Amino acid sequence: MRIIGAGVGRTGTYSLKLAINELGLGPCHHMEEVLHNMDLQVPLWKDALRGEADWSAIYANYNSAVDWPTAGYFRELYDAYPDARFILSHREPESWASSFGSTIYTLLGTRGDATKEMRDWLDMCSGVIEKTGFPSGLEHQQLKDAFIAHNEAVKATIPARQLLVFEVKEGWQPLCNFLELPAPDKPFPRTNHRQEFWDRVSGKI
């Protein structure tokens, strides 16, 4: 693993995944990969929740990873891949809490109505997200506080020389400077707004 994203979902992680792939540092693992390969990935991440992670199996054929579930394991992944570069994607806490609350947090509340396959995936997601510091039942301000706490924990754990604190609105230059690569002559990917999130989960895209 060369690049590990420590930023939680709804911080531009899908755009970051596309950017990393564009830079030739993929394939990049993202929660979408879990959603599309549930039979393989969900049991592996459930093992990780029990403290029995097999990182080589989870990330087989991947050179980088962003988003959940990865972001919940930044400490373990730093131990496993001490030479990797870490990217903490983030955004303004107020807008993050609103976005997370109306997408991922809402989705987790539908587990009781899901099919068995989707429920297994959602149970795993809930476990990882709780591990990251976001248990069910948090109010808006508590989500903001937990988001800030996660970001501070990442910065306290990963050496500054290996960590890029990054907002996707900054575009290519900070990312490429950190990775020591030339910036592509094309716009930085902008994707996964709230409606697109629901379309991905439902399988429409």
PDB file of C-alpha atoms in Angstrom:
ATOM      1  CA  MET A   1       0.000   0.000   0.000  1.00  0.00           C
ATOM      2  CA  ARG A   2       1.476   3.312  -1.107  1.00  0.00           C
ATOM      3  CA  ILE A   3      -1.317   5.778  -0.313  1.00  0.00           C
ATOM      4  CA  ILE A   4      -3.744   5.460   2.618  1.00  0.00           C
ATOM      5  CA  GLY A   5      -6.653   7.819   3.150  1.00  0.00           C
ATOM      6  CA  ALA A   6      -7.471   8.630   6.766  1.00  0.00           C
ATOM      7  CA  GLY A   7     -10.377  10.946   5.970  1.00  0.00           C
ATOM      8  CA  VAL A   8     -13.872   9.660   6.715  1.00  0.00           C
ATOM      9  CA  GLY A   9     -16.694   9.415   4.221  1.00  0.00           C
ATOM     10  CA  ARG A  10     -18.293  12.635   2.876  1.00  0.00           C
ATOM     11  CA  THR A  11     -14.955  14.480   2.761  1.00  0.00           C
ATOM     12  CA  GLY A  12     -14.465  14.140  -0.987  1.00  0.00           C
ATOM     13  CA  THR A  13     -13.134  10.606  -0.774  1.00  0.00           C
ATOM     14  CA  TYR A  14     -14.688   9.484  -4.060  1.00  0.00           C
ATOM     15  CA  SER A  15     -13.153  12.434  -5.883  1.00  0.00           C
ATOM     16  CA  LEU A  16      -9.849  11.598  -4.189  1.00  0.00           C
ATOM     17  CA  LYS A  17     -10.121   7.994  -5.324  1.00  0.00           C
ATOM     18  CA  LEU A  18     -10.583   9.110  -8.932  1.00  0.00           C
ATOM     19  CA  ALA A  19      -7.661  11.524  -8.621  1.00  0.00           C
ATOM     20  CA  ILE A  20      -5.342   8.844  -7.220  1.00  0.00           C
ATOM     21  CA  ASN A  21      -6.296   6.506 -10.043  1.00  0.00           C
ATOM     22  CA  GLU A  22      -5.683   9.291 -12.562  1.00  0.00           C
ATOM     23  CA  LEU A  23      -2.187   9.769 -11.126  1.00  0.00           C
ATOM     24  CA  GLY A  24      -1.385   6.095 -11.711  1.00  0.00           C
ATOM     25  CA  LEU A  25      -1.352   5.145  -8.028  1.00  0.00           C
ATOM     26  CA  GLY A  26      -4.381   2.859  -8.153  1.00  0.00           C
ATOM     27  CA  PRO A  27      -6.307   0.741  -8.180  1.00  0.00           C
ATOM     28  CA  CYS A  28      -7.643   2.662  -5.187  1.00  0.00           C
ATOM     29  CA  HIS A  29      -9.841   0.893  -2.637  1.00  0.00           C
ATOM     30  CA  HIS A  30     -13.014   2.728  -1.512  1.00  0.00           C
ATOM     31  CA  MET A  31     -16.256   1.676   0.150  1.00  0.00           C
ATOM     32  CA  GLU A  32     -17.659   1.287  -3.365  1.00  0.00           C
ATOM     33  CA  GLU A  33     -15.267  -1.641  -3.833  1.00  0.00           C
ATOM     34  CA  VAL A  34     -16.768  -3.294  -0.764  1.00  0.00           C
ATOM     35  CA  LEU A  35     -20.296  -2.661  -2.031  1.00  0.00           C
ATOM     36  CA  HIS A  36     -19.473  -4.262  -5.378  1.00  0.00           C
ATOM     37  CA  ASN A  37     -17.628  -7.238  -3.830  1.00  0.00           C
ATOM     38  CA  MET A  38     -19.611  -7.919  -0.678  1.00  0.00           C
ATOM     39  CA  ASP A  39     -19.134 -11.700  -0.654  1.00  0.00           C
ATOM     40  CA  LEU A  40     -15.371 -11.244  -0.452  1.00  0.00           C
ATOM     41  CA  GLN A  41     -14.902  -7.926   1.303  1.00  0.00           C
ATOM     42  CA  VAL A  42     -17.559  -7.918   4.030  1.00  0.00           C
ATOM     43  CA  PRO A  43     -16.231 -11.055   5.820  1.00  0.00           C
ATOM     44  CA  LEU A  44     -12.692  -9.663   5.673  1.00  0.00           C
ATOM     45  CA  TRP A  45     -13.754  -6.392   7.253  1.00  0.00           C
ATOM     46  CA  LYS A  46     -15.783  -8.240   9.881  1.00  0.00           C
ATOM     47  CA  ASP A  47     -12.566 -10.053  10.768  1.00  0.00           C
ATOM     48  CA  ALA A  48     -10.884  -6.661  11.061  1.00  0.00           C
ATOM     49  CA  LEU A  49     -13.590  -5.527  13.471  1.00  0.00           C
ATOM     50  CA  ARG A  50     -12.729  -8.543  15.635  1.00  0.00           C
ATOM     51  CA  GLY A  51      -9.082  -7.522  15.617  1.00  0.00           C
ATOM     52  CA  GLU A  52      -8.104 -10.184  13.074  1.00  0.00           C
ATOM     53  CA  ALA A  53      -7.423  -8.065   9.998  1.00  0.00           C
ATOM     54  CA  ASP A  54      -5.698  -9.659   7.008  1.00  0.00           C
ATOM     55  CA  TRP A  55      -4.542  -6.534   5.205  1.00  0.00           C
ATOM     56  CA  SER A  56      -2.908  -8.420   2.358  1.00  0.00           C
ATOM     57  CA  ALA A  57      -6.250 -10.092   1.596  1.00  0.00           C
ATOM     58  CA  ILE A  58      -8.315  -6.936   2.046  1.00  0.00           C
ATOM     59  CA  TYR A  59      -6.076  -4.911  -0.240  1.00  0.00           C
ATOM     60  CA  ALA A  60      -5.117  -7.621  -2.717  1.00  0.00           C
ATOM     61  CA  ASN A  61      -4.624  -5.966  -6.123  1.00  0.00           C
ATOM     62  CA  TYR A  62      -4.921  -2.458  -4.637  1.00  0.00           C
ATOM     63  CA  ASN A  63      -2.063   0.015  -4.292  1.00  0.00           C
ATOM     64  CA  SER A  64      -3.968   2.682  -2.384  1.00  0.00           C
ATOM     65  CA  ALA A  65      -7.126   3.120  -0.310  1.00  0.00           C
ATOM     66  CA  VAL A  66      -9.396   5.943   0.831  1.00  0.00           C
ATOM     67  CA  ASP A  67     -12.768   6.327   2.589  1.00  0.00           C
ATOM     68  CA  TRP A  68     -14.325   3.947   5.067  1.00  0.00           C
ATOM     69  CA  PRO A  69     -13.643   1.205   6.059  1.00  0.00           C
ATOM     70  CA  THR A  70      -9.956   2.193   5.645  1.00  0.00           C
ATOM     71  CA  ALA A  71     -10.268   5.490   7.522  1.00  0.00           C
ATOM     72  CA  GLY A  72     -11.331   3.685  10.691  1.00  0.00           C
ATOM     73  CA  TYR A  73      -8.036   1.794  10.814  1.00  0.00           C
ATOM     74  CA  PHE A  74      -5.443   4.512  10.303  1.00  0.00           C
ATOM     75  CA  ARG A  75      -3.537   3.489  13.440  1.00  0.00           C
ATOM     76  CA  GLU A  76      -3.414  -0.189  12.504  1.00  0.00           C
ATOM     77  CA  LEU A  77      -2.530   0.656   8.912  1.00  0.00           C
ATOM     78  CA  TYR A  78       0.301   2.932   9.998  1.00  0.00           C
ATOM     79  CA  ASP A  79       1.691  -0.002  11.974  1.00  0.00           C
ATOM     80  CA  ALA A  80       1.253  -2.334   8.990  1.00  0.00           C
ATOM     81  CA  TYR A  81       2.531   0.103   6.342  1.00  0.00           C
ATOM     82  CA  PRO A  82       4.910   2.487   8.141  1.00  0.00           C
ATOM     83  CA  ASP A  83       6.351   3.847   4.883  1.00  0.00           C
ATOM     84  CA  ALA A  84       3.010   4.675   3.255  1.00  0.00           C
ATOM     85  CA  ARG A  85       1.854   8.229   2.665  1.00  0.00           C
ATOM     86  CA  PHE A  86      -1.379   9.221   4.372  1.00  0.00           C
ATOM     87  CA  ILE A  87      -3.976  11.719   3.176  1.00  0.00           C
ATOM     88  CA  LEU A  88      -6.448  13.250   5.613  1.00  0.00           C
ATOM     89  CA  SER A  89      -9.284  14.548   3.483  1.00  0.00           C
ATOM     90  CA  HIS A  90     -11.484  16.945   5.419  1.00  0.00           C
ATOM     91  CA  ARG A  91     -14.011  19.761   5.107  1.00  0.00           C
ATOM     92  CA  GLU A  92     -15.713  22.336   7.305  1.00  0.00           C
ATOM     93  CA  PRO A  93     -17.255  20.411  10.249  1.00  0.00           C
ATOM     94  CA  GLU A  94     -20.692  22.005   9.974  1.00  0.00           C
ATOM     95  CA  SER A  95     -21.133  21.057   6.309  1.00  0.00           C
ATOM     96  CA  TRP A  96     -19.652  17.609   6.948  1.00  0.00           C
ATOM     97  CA  ALA A  97     -22.111  16.865   9.763  1.00  0.00           C
ATOM     98  CA  SER A  98     -25.036  17.912   7.562  1.00  0.00           C
ATOM     99  CA  SER A  99     -23.825  15.788   4.652  1.00  0.00           C
ATOM    100  CA  PHE A 100     -22.993  12.739   6.757  1.00  0.00           C
ATOM    101  CA  GLY A 101     -26.240  13.003   8.687  1.00  0.00           C
ATOM    102  CA  SER A 102     -28.365  13.068   5.533  1.00  0.00           C
ATOM    103  CA  THR A 103     -26.526  10.245   3.756  1.00  0.00           C
ATOM    104  CA  ILE A 104     -24.444   7.622   5.551  1.00  0.00           C
ATOM    105  CA  TYR A 105     -25.992   8.106   8.999  1.00  0.00           C
ATOM    106  CA  THR A 106     -29.485   7.949   7.508  1.00  0.00           C
ATOM    107  CA  LEU A 107     -28.593   4.841   5.504  1.00  0.00           C
ATOM    108  CA  LEU A 108     -27.360   3.020   8.605  1.00  0.00           C
ATOM    109  CA  GLY A 109     -30.754   3.564  10.176  1.00  0.00           C
ATOM    110  CA  THR A 110     -32.420   1.464   7.445  1.00  0.00           C
ATOM    111  CA  ARG A 111     -30.673  -1.789   8.369  1.00  0.00           C
ATOM    112  CA  GLY A 112     -33.843  -3.374   9.689  1.00  0.00           C
ATOM    113  CA  ASP A 113     -35.527  -3.055   6.300  1.00  0.00           C
ATOM    114  CA  ALA A 114     -32.601  -4.277   4.197  1.00  0.00           C
ATOM    115  CA  THR A 115     -32.092  -7.618   2.473  1.00  0.00           C
ATOM    116  CA  LYS A 116     -29.769 -10.037   4.258  1.00  0.00           C
ATOM    117  CA  GLU A 117     -26.843  -9.252   1.954  1.00  0.00           C
ATOM    118  CA  MET A 118     -27.299  -5.516   2.366  1.00  0.00           C
ATOM    119  CA  ARG A 119     -27.865  -5.900   6.111  1.00  0.00           C
ATOM    120  CA  ASP A 120     -24.548  -7.744   6.497  1.00  0.00           C
ATOM    121  CA  TRP A 121     -22.820  -4.908   4.650  1.00  0.00           C
ATOM    122  CA  LEU A 122     -24.616  -2.249   6.691  1.00  0.00           C
ATOM    123  CA  ASP A 123     -23.801  -4.047   9.956  1.00  0.00           C
ATOM    124  CA  MET A 124     -20.132  -4.051   8.999  1.00  0.00           C
ATOM    125  CA  CYS A 125     -20.323  -0.368   8.004  1.00  0.00           C
ATOM    126  CA  SER A 126     -21.978   0.496  11.297  1.00  0.00           C
ATOM    127  CA  GLY A 127     -19.277  -1.329  13.242  1.00  0.00           C
ATOM    128  CA  VAL A 128     -16.450   0.418  11.407  1.00  0.00           C
ATOM    129  CA  ILE A 129     -18.073   3.834  11.681  1.00  0.00           C
ATOM    130  CA  GLU A 130     -18.687   3.324  15.401  1.00  0.00           C
ATOM    131  CA  LYS A 131     -15.050   2.275  15.793  1.00  0.00           C
ATOM    132  CA  THR A 132     -14.034   5.544  14.139  1.00  0.00           C
ATOM    133  CA  GLY A 133     -15.951   7.495  16.787  1.00  0.00           C
ATOM    134  CA  PHE A 134     -19.447   7.843  15.350  1.00  0.00           C
ATOM    135  CA  PRO A 135     -21.869   5.524  17.195  1.00  0.00           C
ATOM    136  CA  SER A 136     -25.574   5.685  16.408  1.00  0.00           C
ATOM    137  CA  GLY A 137     -27.717   8.307  18.085  1.00  0.00           C
ATOM    138  CA  LEU A 138     -25.384  11.306  17.935  1.00  0.00           C
ATOM    139  CA  GLU A 139     -26.872  14.765  17.548  1.00  0.00           C
ATOM    140  CA  HIS A 140     -25.572  17.288  15.026  1.00  0.00           C
ATOM    141  CA  GLN A 141     -23.130  18.985  17.417  1.00  0.00           C
ATOM    142  CA  GLN A 142     -21.867  15.612  18.627  1.00  0.00           C
ATOM    143  CA  LEU A 143     -21.173  14.599  15.031  1.00  0.00           C
ATOM    144  CA  LYS A 144     -19.172  17.785  14.527  1.00  0.00           C
ATOM    145  CA  ASP A 145     -17.189  17.169  17.712  1.00  0.00           C
ATOM    146  CA  ALA A 146     -16.476  13.549  16.758  1.00  0.00           C
ATOM    147  CA  PHE A 147     -15.373  14.622  13.281  1.00  0.00           C
ATOM    148  CA  ILE A 148     -12.918  17.135  14.720  1.00  0.00           C
ATOM    149  CA  ALA A 149     -11.663  14.544  17.214  1.00  0.00           C
ATOM    150  CA  HIS A 150     -11.011  12.012  14.444  1.00  0.00           C
ATOM    151  CA  ASN A 151      -9.038  14.520  12.399  1.00  0.00           C
ATOM    152  CA  GLU A 152      -6.967  15.543  15.402  1.00  0.00           C
ATOM    153  CA  ALA A 153      -6.258  11.888  16.227  1.00  0.00           C
ATOM    154  CA  VAL A 154      -4.954  11.311  12.705  1.00  0.00           C
ATOM    155  CA  LYS A 155      -2.660  14.326  12.928  1.00  0.00           C
ATOM    156  CA  ALA A 156      -1.396  13.144  16.316  1.00  0.00           C
ATOM    157  CA  THR A 157      -0.667   9.634  15.008  1.00  0.00           C
ATOM    158  CA  ILE A 158       0.854  10.045  11.536  1.00  0.00           C
ATOM    159  CA  PRO A 159       4.193  11.879  11.289  1.00  0.00           C
ATOM    160  CA  ALA A 160       3.785  15.234   9.548  1.00  0.00           C
ATOM    161  CA  ARG A 161       6.270  14.286   6.826  1.00  0.00           C
ATOM    162  CA  GLN A 162       3.982  11.417   5.782  1.00  0.00           C
ATOM    163  CA  LEU A 163       0.654  13.228   6.084  1.00  0.00           C
ATOM    164  CA  LEU A 164      -1.185  15.556   3.734  1.00  0.00           C
ATOM    165  CA  VAL A 165      -4.147  17.388   5.245  1.00  0.00           C
ATOM    166  CA  PHE A 166      -6.229  18.060   2.164  1.00  0.00           C
ATOM    167  CA  GLU A 167      -9.518  19.513   0.967  1.00  0.00           C
ATOM    168  CA  VAL A 168     -10.516  18.388  -2.509  1.00  0.00           C
ATOM    169  CA  LYS A 169     -11.467  21.959  -3.402  1.00  0.00           C
ATOM    170  CA  GLU A 170      -7.718  22.704  -3.326  1.00  0.00           C
ATOM    171  CA  GLY A 171      -7.335  20.700  -6.535  1.00  0.00           C
ATOM    172  CA  TRP A 172      -4.334  18.937  -7.965  1.00  0.00           C
ATOM    173  CA  GLN A 173      -1.394  21.010  -6.766  1.00  0.00           C
ATOM    174  CA  PRO A 174      -1.174  20.165  -3.036  1.00  0.00           C
ATOM    175  CA  LEU A 175      -1.847  16.500  -3.775  1.00  0.00           C
ATOM    176  CA  CYS A 176       0.715  16.295  -6.552  1.00  0.00           C
ATOM    177  CA  ASN A 177       3.311  18.206  -4.560  1.00  0.00           C
ATOM    178  CA  PHE A 178       2.877  15.733  -1.707  1.00  0.00           C
ATOM    179  CA  LEU A 179       3.131  12.739  -4.044  1.00  0.00           C
ATOM    180  CA  GLU A 180       5.972  14.303  -6.039  1.00  0.00           C
ATOM    181  CA  LEU A 181       4.102  13.970  -9.322  1.00  0.00           C
ATOM    182  CA  PRO A 182       3.206  16.442 -12.077  1.00  0.00           C
ATOM    183  CA  ALA A 183      -0.339  17.787 -11.993  1.00  0.00           C
ATOM    184  CA  PRO A 184      -2.569  16.502 -14.827  1.00  0.00           C
ATOM    185  CA  ASP A 185      -3.729  19.012 -17.392  1.00  0.00           C
ATOM    186  CA  LYS A 186      -7.410  18.431 -16.632  1.00  0.00           C
ATOM    187  CA  PRO A 187      -9.901  19.456 -13.946  1.00  0.00           C
ATOM    188  CA  PHE A 188      -9.719  17.756 -10.570  1.00  0.00           C
ATOM    189  CA  PRO A 189     -12.562  15.200 -10.216  1.00  0.00           C
ATOM    190  CA  ARG A 190     -15.715  16.605  -8.605  1.00  0.00           C
ATOM    191  CA  THR A 191     -18.241  13.913  -7.815  1.00  0.00           C
ATOM    192  CA  ASN A 192     -20.440  12.102  -5.279  1.00  0.00           C
ATOM    193  CA  HIS A 193     -22.878  14.818  -4.255  1.00  0.00           C
ATOM    194  CA  ARG A 194     -25.714  13.664  -1.996  1.00  0.00           C
ATOM    195  CA  GLN A 195     -28.021  12.390  -4.751  1.00  0.00           C
ATOM    196  CA  GLU A 196     -25.141  10.527  -6.362  1.00  0.00           C
ATOM    197  CA  PHE A 197     -24.466   8.847  -3.008  1.00  0.00           C
ATOM    198  CA  TRP A 198     -27.988   7.422  -2.951  1.00  0.00           C
ATOM    199  CA  ASP A 199     -27.746   6.381  -6.606  1.00  0.00           C
ATOM    200  CA  ARG A 200     -24.535   4.448  -5.875  1.00  0.00           C
ATOM    201  CA  VAL A 201     -26.007   2.684  -2.865  1.00  0.00           C
ATOM    202  CA  SER A 202     -29.138   1.719  -4.808  1.00  0.00           C
ATOM    203  CA  GLY A 203     -27.077   0.396  -7.727  1.00  0.00           C
ATOM    204  CA  LYS A 204     -28.292   2.984 -10.230  1.00  0.00           C
ATOM    205  CA  ILE A 205     -24.659   3.910 -11.008  1.00  0.00           C
TER     206      ILE A 205
END
